Tab-separated table of C-alpha atoms in Angstrom:
chain	number	residue	atom	x	y	z
A	24	UNK	CA	-0.014	-0.226	-0.025
A	25	UNK	CA	2.821	2.300	0.879
A	26	UNK	CA	4.486	1.597	-2.400
A	27	UNK	CA	0.823	2.399	-3.887
A	28	UNK	CA	0.754	5.733	-2.308
A	29	UNK	CA	3.807	7.336	-2.522
A	30	UNK	CA	4.427	7.323	-6.466
A	31	UNK	CA	0.864	9.260	-6.372
A	32	UNK	CA	2.164	11.667	-4.676
A	33	UNK	CA	5.067	12.177	-6.225
A	34	UNK	CA	2.549	12.363	-9.940
A	35	UNK	CA	0.648	15.038	-7.983
A	36	UNK	CA	3.698	17.444	-7.033
A	37	UNK	CA	4.897	17.964	-10.287
A	38	UNK	CA	3.179	20.886	-12.807
A	39	UNK	CA	0.854	19.994	-15.267
A	40	UNK	CA	1.544	19.103	-18.512
A	41	UNK	CA	-0.820	21.986	-19.673
A	42	UNK	CA	0.045	25.373	-17.040
A	43	UNK	CA	-3.658	27.169	-16.559
A	44	UNK	CA	-3.338	30.905	-18.324
A	45	UNK	CA	-2.448	33.510	-15.839
A	46	UNK	CA	-4.692	35.043	-14.524
A	47	UNK	CA	-5.626	39.058	-15.222
A	48	UNK	CA	-3.539	41.663	-14.044
A	49	UNK	CA	-6.654	42.704	-12.160
A	50	UNK	CA	-7.678	39.618	-10.335
A	51	UNK	CA	-4.801	37.603	-8.602
A	52	UNK	CA	-6.066	33.873	-8.977
A	53	UNK	CA	-6.716	32.565	-5.297
A	54	UNK	CA	-4.756	30.268	-3.925
A	55	UNK	CA	-6.531	26.734	-4.085
A	56	UNK	CA	-6.876	24.608	-0.474
A	57	UNK	CA	-5.221	21.197	-0.188
A	58	UNK	CA	-8.066	18.743	0.014
A	59	UNK	CA	-9.375	16.877	3.018
A	60	UNK	CA	-8.937	13.331	0.989
A	61	UNK	CA	-7.431	12.226	-2.174
A	62	UNK	CA	-8.870	9.733	-3.584
A	63	UNK	CA	-5.346	7.356	-5.571
A	64	UNK	CA	-7.951	6.071	-8.356
A	65	UNK	CA	-11.516	8.054	-8.718
A	66	UNK	CA	-14.167	7.588	-10.103
A	67	UNK	CA	-14.990	9.746	-12.510
A	68	UNK	CA	-13.061	10.852	-15.864
A	69	UNK	CA	-11.463	14.188	-15.592
A	70	UNK	CA	-12.913	14.825	-18.860
A	71	UNK	CA	-16.433	14.014	-17.647
A	72	UNK	CA	-16.239	16.170	-14.644
A	73	UNK	CA	-15.259	19.438	-16.766
A	74	UNK	CA	-18.286	18.548	-19.985
A	75	UNK	CA	-20.808	18.659	-16.180
A	76	UNK	CA	-19.413	21.288	-14.615
A	77	UNK	CA	-18.982	23.302	-17.505
A	78	UNK	CA	-23.055	22.474	-18.870
A	79	UNK	CA	-23.813	23.494	-15.779
A	80	UNK	CA	-22.231	27.133	-15.343
A	81	UNK	CA	-23.964	27.734	-19.250
A	82	UNK	CA	-27.162	26.358	-17.731
A	83	UNK	CA	-27.404	29.159	-15.065
A	84	UNK	CA	-26.343	32.440	-17.765
A	85	UNK	CA	-25.103	33.491	-15.524
A	86	UNK	CA	-21.525	33.435	-17.360
A	87	UNK	CA	-20.655	34.793	-20.592
A	88	UNK	CA	-18.215	31.509	-22.334
A	89	UNK	CA	-17.606	29.284	-19.254
A	90	UNK	CA	-14.213	27.251	-20.249
A	91	UNK	CA	-14.120	23.575	-17.779
A	92	UNK	CA	-11.086	22.243	-18.186
A	93	UNK	CA	-9.953	18.610	-14.743
A	94	UNK	CA	-6.413	17.550	-15.269
A	95	UNK	CA	-5.898	14.850	-12.427
A	96	UNK	CA	-8.544	15.961	-10.524
A	97	UNK	CA	-7.702	19.976	-10.263
A	98	UNK	CA	-11.009	22.640	-11.950
A	99	UNK	CA	-9.743	24.842	-14.033
A	100	UNK	CA	-12.762	27.446	-14.213
A	101	UNK	CA	-12.605	30.674	-17.377
A	102	UNK	CA	-14.954	33.257	-18.547
A	103	UNK	CA	-16.279	35.878	-17.210
A	104	UNK	CA	-19.347	37.442	-14.756
A	105	UNK	CA	-20.798	40.998	-14.064
A	106	UNK	CA	-21.078	39.644	-10.132
A	107	UNK	CA	-18.288	38.614	-7.558
A	108	UNK	CA	-21.194	36.727	-6.230
A	109	UNK	CA	-21.721	34.788	-9.148
A	110	UNK	CA	-17.709	33.903	-9.054
A	111	UNK	CA	-17.984	32.341	-6.005
A	112	UNK	CA	-20.538	30.623	-5.992
A	113	UNK	CA	-18.838	28.626	-9.389
A	114	UNK	CA	-16.438	28.077	-7.404
A	115	UNK	CA	-18.387	26.552	-4.665
A	116	UNK	CA	-19.771	24.086	-7.192
A	117	UNK	CA	-16.864	23.165	-8.307
A	118	UNK	CA	-15.096	21.930	-5.877
A	119	UNK	CA	-18.215	20.091	-4.656
A	120	UNK	CA	-18.280	17.841	-7.217
A	121	UNK	CA	-16.997	14.185	-6.444
A	122	UNK	CA	-13.303	13.531	-7.346
A	123	UNK	CA	-12.572	17.195	-7.651
A	124	UNK	CA	-9.871	18.155	-5.150
A	125	UNK	CA	-8.571	21.489	-6.091
A	126	UNK	CA	-10.075	24.237	-8.249
A	127	UNK	CA	-8.685	27.537	-9.391
A	128	UNK	CA	-11.308	30.201	-10.134
A	129	UNK	CA	-9.722	32.418	-13.697
A	130	UNK	CA	-13.187	33.529	-13.903
A	131	UNK	CA	-13.160	37.322	-14.623
A	132	UNK	CA	-15.499	40.121	-13.066
A	133	UNK	CA	-16.597	42.301	-15.919
A	134	UNK	CA	-15.922	45.977	-15.124
A	135	UNK	CA	-19.157	48.109	-15.073
A	136	UNK	CA	-19.277	51.899	-17.460
A	137	UNK	CA	-18.966	54.706	-16.041
A	138	UNK	CA	-22.186	55.828	-17.250
A	139	UNK	CA	-24.141	52.404	-16.315
A	140	UNK	CA	-27.110	53.440	-14.771
A	141	UNK	CA	-27.828	49.992	-13.636
A	142	UNK	CA	-27.323	50.238	-10.288
A	143	UNK	CA	-29.056	53.554	-10.090
A	144	UNK	CA	-32.311	51.621	-11.568
A	145	UNK	CA	-32.221	48.383	-9.070
A	146	UNK	CA	-32.288	50.687	-6.462
A	147	UNK	CA	-35.447	52.055	-8.041
A	148	UNK	CA	-37.124	49.016	-8.483
A	149	UNK	CA	-36.519	47.840	-5.188
A	150	UNK	CA	-37.807	50.843	-3.691
A	151	UNK	CA	-40.966	51.117	-5.575
A	152	UNK	CA	-41.417	47.576	-5.253
A	153	UNK	CA	-41.376	48.465	-1.497
A	154	UNK	CA	-43.048	51.105	-1.311
A	155	UNK	CA	-45.678	49.188	-3.274
A	156	UNK	CA	-46.256	46.337	-0.884
A	157	UNK	CA	-46.427	48.413	2.322
A	158	UNK	CA	-49.099	50.072	0.625
A	159	UNK	CA	-51.546	48.872	2.246
A	160	UNK	CA	-50.022	48.294	5.730
A	161	UNK	CA	-49.121	52.128	4.879
A	162	UNK	CA	-53.398	52.874	4.268
A	163	UNK	CA	-54.017	50.337	7.540
A	164	UNK	CA	-51.541	52.612	9.740
A	165	UNK	CA	-53.173	56.586	8.091
A	166	UNK	CA	-56.818	54.848	9.492
A	167	UNK	CA	-55.698	53.584	13.048
A	168	UNK	CA	-53.731	57.004	13.282
A	169	UNK	CA	-56.659	58.947	12.035
A	170	UNK	CA	-59.506	56.822	14.510
A	171	UNK	CA	-56.563	57.917	17.539
A	172	UNK	CA	-57.221	61.327	16.859
A	173	UNK	CA	-60.673	61.241	16.827
A	174	UNK	CA	-60.643	59.072	19.709
A	175	UNK	CA	-58.199	61.483	21.373
A	176	UNK	CA	-60.724	64.784	20.580
A	177	UNK	CA	-63.614	62.264	22.371
A	178	UNK	CA	-62.326	61.783	25.231
A	179	UNK	CA	-60.183	65.581	26.085
A	180	UNK	CA	-64.036	66.538	25.035
A	181	UNK	CA	-65.535	64.651	27.662
A	182	UNK	CA	-62.601	65.293	30.284
A	183	UNK	CA	-63.781	69.197	29.693
A	184	UNK	CA	-67.357	68.357	30.575
A	185	UNK	CA	-66.496	66.477	33.455
A	186	UNK	CA	-64.090	69.548	34.171
A	187	UNK	CA	-66.778	71.623	34.253
A	188	UNK	CA	-69.495	71.301	36.250
A	189	UNK	CA	-66.200	70.641	38.998
A	190	UNK	CA	-63.620	73.239	38.153
A	191	UNK	CA	-64.069	77.065	37.495
A	192	UNK	CA	-60.536	77.520	36.814
A	193	UNK	CA	-59.757	77.634	33.149
A	194	UNK	CA	-56.856	76.393	32.607
A	195	UNK	CA	-56.910	73.319	34.543
A	196	UNK	CA	-59.281	72.200	33.158
A	197	UNK	CA	-57.470	72.913	29.527
A	198	UNK	CA	-54.618	70.832	31.240
A	199	UNK	CA	-57.170	67.777	32.229
A	200	UNK	CA	-58.101	67.301	28.914
A	201	UNK	CA	-55.015	67.574	27.172
A	202	UNK	CA	-53.980	64.459	30.020
A	203	UNK	CA	-56.602	62.485	29.423
A	204	UNK	CA	-55.627	62.921	25.113
A	205	UNK	CA	-51.892	61.988	25.282
A	206	UNK	CA	-52.530	58.527	26.350
A	207	UNK	CA	-54.793	58.200	23.994
A	208	UNK	CA	-52.901	59.673	21.143
A	209	UNK	CA	-49.631	57.101	22.206
A	210	UNK	CA	-51.793	54.067	22.283
A	211	UNK	CA	-53.072	54.860	18.871
A	212	UNK	CA	-49.247	55.326	17.558
A	213	UNK	CA	-47.653	52.282	19.320
A	214	UNK	CA	-50.937	50.914	17.255
A	215	UNK	CA	-50.020	52.215	14.776
A	216	UNK	CA	-46.290	51.695	14.078
A	217	UNK	CA	-46.624	47.743	15.133
A	218	UNK	CA	-48.838	47.796	12.294
A	219	UNK	CA	-46.468	48.966	9.591
A	220	UNK	CA	-43.928	46.674	11.094
A	221	UNK	CA	-42.565	49.151	12.803
A	222	UNK	CA	-42.577	46.955	16.241
A	223	UNK	CA	-38.865	48.713	17.869
A	224	UNK	CA	-39.175	52.203	16.646
A	225	UNK	CA	-43.031	51.582	18.116
A	226	UNK	CA	-41.318	50.601	21.581
A	227	UNK	CA	-38.623	53.128	20.949
A	228	UNK	CA	-41.468	56.027	21.194
A	229	UNK	CA	-42.903	54.429	24.356
A	230	UNK	CA	-39.926	53.975	25.749
A	231	UNK	CA	-38.074	57.410	24.974
A	232	UNK	CA	-41.744	59.783	25.696
A	233	UNK	CA	-39.967	59.702	29.234
A	234	UNK	CA	-36.908	60.305	28.232
A	235	UNK	CA	-37.893	62.978	25.887
A	236	UNK	CA	-39.743	64.429	28.912
A	237	UNK	CA	-37.286	64.833	31.167
A	238	UNK	CA	-34.762	66.185	28.157
A	239	UNK	CA	-36.820	69.142	26.927
A	240	UNK	CA	-38.018	69.478	30.743
A	241	UNK	CA	-33.861	69.925	31.768
A	242	UNK	CA	-33.944	72.447	28.164
A	243	UNK	CA	-36.909	74.429	28.802
A	244	UNK	CA	-37.258	74.590	32.669
A	245	UNK	CA	-37.809	78.406	32.955
A	246	UNK	CA	-40.839	77.915	30.757
A	247	UNK	CA	-41.806	74.646	32.314
A	248	UNK	CA	-41.573	76.460	35.774
A	249	UNK	CA	-42.889	80.003	34.309
A	250	UNK	CA	-46.408	77.252	32.744
A	251	UNK	CA	-46.422	75.835	35.907
A	252	UNK	CA	-46.662	78.695	38.149
A	253	UNK	CA	-49.648	79.937	36.109
A	254	UNK	CA	-51.432	76.605	37.135
A	255	UNK	CA	-50.906	77.469	41.001
A	256	UNK	CA	-51.923	81.657	40.439
A	257	UNK	CA	-55.038	80.222	38.953
A	258	UNK	CA	-55.347	77.686	41.454
A	259	UNK	CA	-54.860	79.777	44.413
A	260	UNK	CA	-55.609	83.165	42.893
A	261	UNK	CA	-53.609	86.347	45.071
A	262	UNK	CA	-55.462	88.273	43.250
A	263	UNK	CA	-58.372	89.888	40.632
A	264	UNK	CA	-58.224	91.336	37.038
A	265	UNK	CA	-58.076	95.144	38.778
A	266	UNK	CA	-56.949	94.401	41.745
A	267	UNK	CA	-53.777	97.311	42.838
A	268	UNK	CA	-51.302	94.908	43.722
A	269	UNK	CA	-47.546	95.497	44.632
A	270	UNK	CA	-45.473	92.394	43.039
A	271	UNK	CA	-42.006	93.062	43.148
A	272	UNK	CA	-41.310	96.656	43.546
A	273	UNK	CA	-44.113	97.251	41.305
A	274	UNK	CA	-47.653	99.312	41.838
A	275	UNK	CA	-50.433	98.531	39.448
A	276	UNK	CA	-53.764	97.441	38.040
A	277	UNK	CA	-54.249	93.983	37.023
A	278	UNK	CA	-55.525	93.810	33.845
A	279	UNK	CA	-54.532	89.942	32.074
A	280	UNK	CA	-52.338	86.384	33.614
A	281	UNK	CA	-51.623	84.720	30.574
A	282	UNK	CA	-49.912	81.651	30.414
A	283	UNK	CA	-46.670	83.359	29.820
A	284	UNK	CA	-47.192	86.134	32.263
A	285	UNK	CA	-48.836	89.144	34.815
A	286	UNK	CA	-49.455	92.269	33.133
A	287	UNK	CA	-50.034	95.273	35.147
A	288	UNK	CA	-50.632	98.694	34.368
A	289	UNK	CA	-48.699	101.696	37.188
A	290	UNK	CA	-50.074	104.061	38.413
A	291	UNK	CA	-48.132	105.746	35.598
A	292	UNK	CA	-49.689	104.888	32.498
A	293	UNK	CA	-47.017	102.242	31.760
A	294	UNK	CA	-47.276	98.579	31.241
A	295	UNK	CA	-45.093	96.059	33.204
A	296	UNK	CA	-45.021	92.222	31.898
A	297	UNK	CA	-43.768	90.371	34.920
A	298	UNK	CA	-42.923	86.318	34.249
A	299	UNK	CA	-46.204	84.327	36.674
A	300	UNK	CA	-42.548	81.759	37.847
A	301	UNK	CA	-41.540	85.556	39.548
A	302	UNK	CA	-45.061	86.158	40.727
A	303	UNK	CA	-45.659	82.960	42.316
A	304	UNK	CA	-42.063	83.244	44.232
A	305	UNK	CA	-42.499	87.351	45.072
A	306	UNK	CA	-44.160	88.711	47.800
A	307	UNK	CA	-47.419	90.387	46.655
A	308	UNK	CA	-48.986	93.414	48.267
A	309	UNK	CA	-52.887	93.311	47.393
A	310	UNK	CA	-54.991	97.010	47.940
A	311	UNK	CA	-57.742	95.890	46.750
A	312	UNK	CA	-58.681	92.494	49.042
A	313	UNK	CA	-59.849	94.760	51.829
A	314	UNK	CA	-61.166	97.662	50.358
A	315	UNK	CA	-60.561	100.092	53.391
A	316	UNK	CA	-56.823	101.469	53.785
A	317	UNK	CA	-55.538	103.733	55.883
A	318	UNK	CA	-53.870	106.696	55.703
A	319	UNK	CA	-51.381	109.066	58.268
A	320	UNK	CA	-49.054	112.487	57.812
A	321	UNK	CA	-47.076	114.886	60.606
A	322	UNK	CA	-47.823	118.277	61.205
A	323	UNK	CA	-45.911	120.260	63.941
A	324	UNK	CA	-46.767	122.966	66.150
A	325	UNK	CA	-45.247	125.103	68.394
A	326	UNK	CA	-43.856	124.903	72.034
A	327	UNK	CA	-45.375	128.059	73.391
A	328	UNK	CA	-48.824	125.510	71.830
A	329	UNK	CA	-51.165	123.294	73.648
A	330	UNK	CA	-50.571	119.817	72.302
A	331	UNK	CA	-53.847	118.504	73.544
A	332	UNK	CA	-55.437	121.513	71.997
A	333	UNK	CA	-54.018	120.552	69.146
A	334	UNK	CA	-54.899	117.731	68.625
A	335	UNK	CA	-58.823	117.909	69.475
A	336	UNK	CA	-58.523	120.464	66.736
A	337	UNK	CA	-57.134	117.933	64.148
A	338	UNK	CA	-59.384	115.216	65.437
A	339	UNK	CA	-62.283	117.384	64.530
A	340	UNK	CA	-61.264	118.885	61.688
A	341	UNK	CA	-60.318	114.974	60.311
A	342	UNK	CA	-63.226	113.716	61.035
A	343	UNK	CA	-65.289	115.776	59.344
A	344	UNK	CA	-64.066	115.367	55.659
A	345	UNK	CA	-66.176	113.730	53.620
A	346	UNK	CA	-64.019	111.077	53.019
A	347	UNK	CA	-62.624	109.951	56.170
A	348	UNK	CA	-64.377	106.903	57.773
A	349	UNK	CA	-65.750	107.163	60.863
A	350	UNK	CA	-65.370	103.302	62.238
A	351	UNK	CA	-62.547	102.616	62.287
A	352	UNK	CA	-62.119	106.848	64.055
A	353	UNK	CA	-58.835	108.909	63.102
A	354	UNK	CA	-56.347	108.621	65.845
A	355	UNK	CA	-54.070	112.297	66.809
A	356	UNK	CA	-51.283	111.298	68.406
A	357	UNK	CA	-47.714	113.265	69.641
A	358	UNK	CA	-45.299	111.282	67.804
A	359	UNK	CA	-42.016	113.095	68.868
A	360	UNK	CA	-40.412	116.136	70.214
A	361	UNK	CA	-38.317	117.310	67.267
A	362	UNK	CA	-35.964	119.980	67.536
A	363	UNK	CA	-38.549	123.515	66.829
A	364	UNK	CA	-41.998	121.381	66.936
A	365	UNK	CA	-44.124	119.154	68.708
A	366	UNK	CA	-45.007	116.512	66.029
A	367	UNK	CA	-48.138	115.049	65.634
A	368	UNK	CA	-49.210	112.146	63.853
A	369	UNK	CA	-52.190	111.914	62.507
A	370	UNK	CA	-53.753	108.199	60.864
A	371	UNK	CA	-57.487	108.157	59.415
A	372	UNK	CA	-59.545	105.778	57.313
A	373	UNK	CA	-60.669	105.859	53.605
A	374	UNK	CA	-62.358	103.913	51.134
A	375	UNK	CA	-59.949	103.076	48.579
A	376	UNK	CA	-62.290	101.697	46.301
A	377	UNK	CA	-64.086	105.139	46.135
A	378	UNK	CA	-61.195	107.686	46.688
A	379	UNK	CA	-57.798	108.220	45.820
A	380	UNK	CA	-55.648	107.898	48.822
A	381	UNK	CA	-53.217	110.927	47.299
A	382	UNK	CA	-56.140	112.908	47.066
A	383	UNK	CA	-57.492	112.235	49.661
A	384	UNK	CA	-54.150	112.789	51.405
A	385	UNK	CA	-53.878	116.342	50.108
A	386	UNK	CA	-57.347	117.753	50.659
A	387	UNK	CA	-57.653	116.683	54.598
A	388	UNK	CA	-53.820	118.054	55.065
A	389	UNK	CA	-55.078	121.117	53.463
A	390	UNK	CA	-58.149	121.598	56.141
A	391	UNK	CA	-55.885	120.544	59.190
A	392	UNK	CA	-53.525	123.552	58.088
A	393	UNK	CA	-56.090	126.044	58.117
A	394	UNK	CA	-57.982	124.687	61.336
A	395	UNK	CA	-55.229	124.922	62.805
A	396	UNK	CA	-54.045	128.409	61.597
A	397	UNK	CA	-57.431	129.341	62.485
A	398	UNK	CA	-57.008	128.626	65.896
A	399	UNK	CA	-54.776	130.468	66.592
A	400	UNK	CA	-51.395	127.873	66.613
A	401	UNK	CA	-48.458	128.315	65.312
A	402	UNK	CA	-46.444	125.997	62.407
A	403	UNK	CA	-43.041	126.958	62.917
A	404	UNK	CA	-40.231	126.012	60.404
A	405	UNK	CA	-37.803	123.858	61.301
A	406	UNK	CA	-35.126	125.605	63.255
A	407	UNK	CA	-31.096	126.378	62.168
A	408	UNK	CA	-28.167	126.895	63.773
A	409	UNK	CA	-25.962	130.166	62.565
A	410	UNK	CA	-22.022	130.471	64.351
A	411	UNK	CA	-21.085	134.003	64.045
A	412	UNK	CA	-17.411	133.449	65.239
A	413	UNK	CA	-16.863	136.577	66.054
A	414	UNK	CA	-20.258	137.581	67.566
A	415	UNK	CA	-23.437	139.509	66.719
A	416	UNK	CA	-23.792	143.719	67.781
A	417	UNK	CA	-27.569	143.636	68.997
A	418	UNK	CA	-28.768	147.331	69.466
A	419	UNK	CA	-32.467	147.111	71.353
A	420	UNK	CA	-35.291	149.277	70.314
A	421	UNK	CA	-35.345	153.184	70.458
A	422	UNK	CA	-31.166	152.471	71.375
A	423	UNK	CA	-29.745	155.664	70.185
A	424	UNK	CA	-26.329	154.626	68.240
A	425	UNK	CA	-23.306	154.007	69.612
A	426	UNK	CA	-21.427	157.432	70.919
A	427	UNK	CA	-24.582	158.852	70.416
A	428	UNK	CA	-26.844	161.003	73.206
A	429	UNK	CA	-30.115	158.955	75.412
A	430	UNK	CA	-29.841	156.481	77.787
A	431	UNK	CA	-30.565	152.842	77.860
A	432	UNK	CA	-33.121	150.931	75.315
A	433	UNK	CA	-36.542	151.133	75.949
A	434	UNK	CA	-38.290	147.968	76.889
A	435	UNK	CA	-41.660	149.067	76.929
A	436	UNK	CA	-42.192	150.180	73.384
A	437	UNK	CA	-40.401	146.521	72.204
A	438	UNK	CA	-42.350	144.427	74.629
A	439	UNK	CA	-45.327	145.155	72.514
A	440	UNK	CA	-44.286	145.101	68.976
A	441	UNK	CA	-43.015	141.388	70.328
A	442	UNK	CA	-46.494	140.775	71.357
A	443	UNK	CA	-48.055	141.928	68.451
A	444	UNK	CA	-46.048	140.366	66.179
A	445	UNK	CA	-47.035	136.906	67.609
A	446	UNK	CA	-50.804	137.511	67.629
A	447	UNK	CA	-50.200	138.259	63.689
A	448	UNK	CA	-48.361	135.647	63.316
A	449	UNK	CA	-50.381	132.990	65.173
A	450	UNK	CA	-53.826	134.097	63.700
A	451	UNK	CA	-52.413	134.856	59.555
A	452	UNK	CA	-55.391	132.905	57.869
A	453	UNK	CA	-55.120	133.280	54.200
A	454	UNK	CA	-58.322	134.265	52.876
A	455	UNK	CA	-58.027	132.657	49.813
A	456	UNK	CA	-57.009	129.140	51.882
A	457	UNK	CA	-60.700	126.957	50.467
A	458	UNK	CA	-62.908	125.550	52.985
A	459	UNK	CA	-63.778	122.661	50.703
A	460	UNK	CA	-63.813	118.668	50.829
A	461	UNK	CA	-61.930	118.669	47.710
A	462	UNK	CA	-60.327	121.903	45.389
A	463	UNK	CA	-59.363	121.844	42.014
A	464	UNK	CA	-56.174	121.358	41.678
A	465	UNK	CA	-56.987	118.004	44.043
A	466	UNK	CA	-59.161	116.445	41.392
A	467	UNK	CA	-61.899	116.094	43.063
A	468	UNK	CA	-61.044	112.182	45.191
A	469	UNK	CA	-62.397	109.887	43.088
A	470	UNK	CA	-60.116	107.056	43.064
A	471	UNK	CA	-57.756	106.863	39.854
A	472	UNK	CA	-58.924	102.736	38.828
A	473	UNK	CA	-61.259	104.680	36.571
A	474	UNK	CA	-58.168	106.650	34.422
A	475	UNK	CA	-56.554	103.434	34.691
A	476	UNK	CA	-59.012	101.270	32.801
A	477	UNK	CA	-59.758	104.211	30.635
A	478	UNK	CA	-55.355	104.627	29.814
A	479	UNK	CA	-55.733	100.453	29.156
A	480	UNK	CA	-59.278	100.641	26.570
A	481	UNK	CA	-56.921	103.079	24.789
A	482	UNK	CA	-53.241	100.916	24.087
A	483	UNK	CA	-52.593	98.367	21.860
A	484	UNK	CA	-53.118	94.939	23.421
A	485	UNK	CA	-49.356	93.606	24.160
A	486	UNK	CA	-51.018	90.253	24.991
A	487	UNK	CA	-52.364	87.187	22.810
A	488	UNK	CA	-54.545	84.479	24.674
A	489	UNK	CA	-57.148	83.427	26.756
A	490	UNK	CA	-56.955	85.162	30.492
A	491	UNK	CA	-56.709	82.800	33.735
A	492	UNK	CA	-58.502	84.790	36.072
A	493	UNK	CA	-61.510	86.414	34.888
A	494	UNK	CA	-62.621	90.238	36.225
A	495	UNK	CA	-64.634	90.450	39.496
A	496	UNK	CA	-68.421	91.003	39.271
A	497	UNK	CA	-69.384	94.902	39.689
A	498	UNK	CA	-71.303	94.620	42.845
A	499	UNK	CA	-74.473	96.384	42.760
A	500	UNK	CA	-75.058	99.600	45.149
């Protein structure tokens, strides 16, 4: 047996009589792999193997001028094809044929022309075929989307109708209706994507909704905070439209509250828009929640006057004014002892829904001044201290000039003159001083709210959207 195998191995080691033609420079000939097992006496003849393989290659129609030659079980494949996969298929076919121990694949690959549009045409045909095949699925998905949209609108309408019977807040009703519609939309989108065959995309949509919400919440944190503040303001209602409020050191009448911010008009007629997040976090002073407001001012009388009598005179003058409330009653308190006056602080209440605090304070000050002067009280001004380093020469009334004749100062002539001057000061009241409760210069005593409303009506709108707070109903008088 060993004697038979050695000559056979030597014969296989020798080069064939007809060497294979060299491969094209563009296609390097692959090195054939050694077979796992080689038969010493093949069953099929080389010529039969070559004819069989050549007929198979021609039958496929994939190869141009296919030629197969077999020598000592080694198959040499010749010809040309335009597909590398077909070239590899021919090599696999030959290697799986009985009694073929090796394959030398010399099949050439045709290089496509630079102007060959067949790949693009093939891609277009594939796209068109895919579009036609998926058309029924897309129609079903579109119908599901339409049904989902209608179901979401129905859910939102039902939620809004239920909320209208239980919730007075417009913004909160809108939020609840949208919250009822969103789950329906997500479920419909998931079903439509599943029907379309986009299962992975459907899972991504559902899983990415929460991630997208987190990302948007971080990116638009200020906007989200402002929107949440709008909801809280509309629920808690710290003020109403038309209220006089002070927010972050800005005072004005509330014109409108939307999801963007709170619009107020100051007493100077300026529009100020404040973000709702700042409104919710700031200290809010509502000057319209309580219609009554306490006002105060300070008036000073001379040290020589009776403080208690001055208190009675001021109290009578304040109480007689038409805009001052009787309950709570006015107060006149000794506030301090200044350098030249005894200061009296006056407290009184008014109804600011009807009267202007600025105008009433002006009118009451004017009435108190007139009453004190008519009652003989002195209203001294602030004292000033003057220092004369060299001194000031003083000469009594009636005293002759220095070096002249005459005696000392005539004090008897001085005292009546001083008393007359003091009396003139105490009792000097301007005859043109009005006794009316309000003068034309004070513009009446009515509140500025009507003026601000007229100015707001004449202004161009600065915000769009539905107001969150409705104007309060006007009570009948």
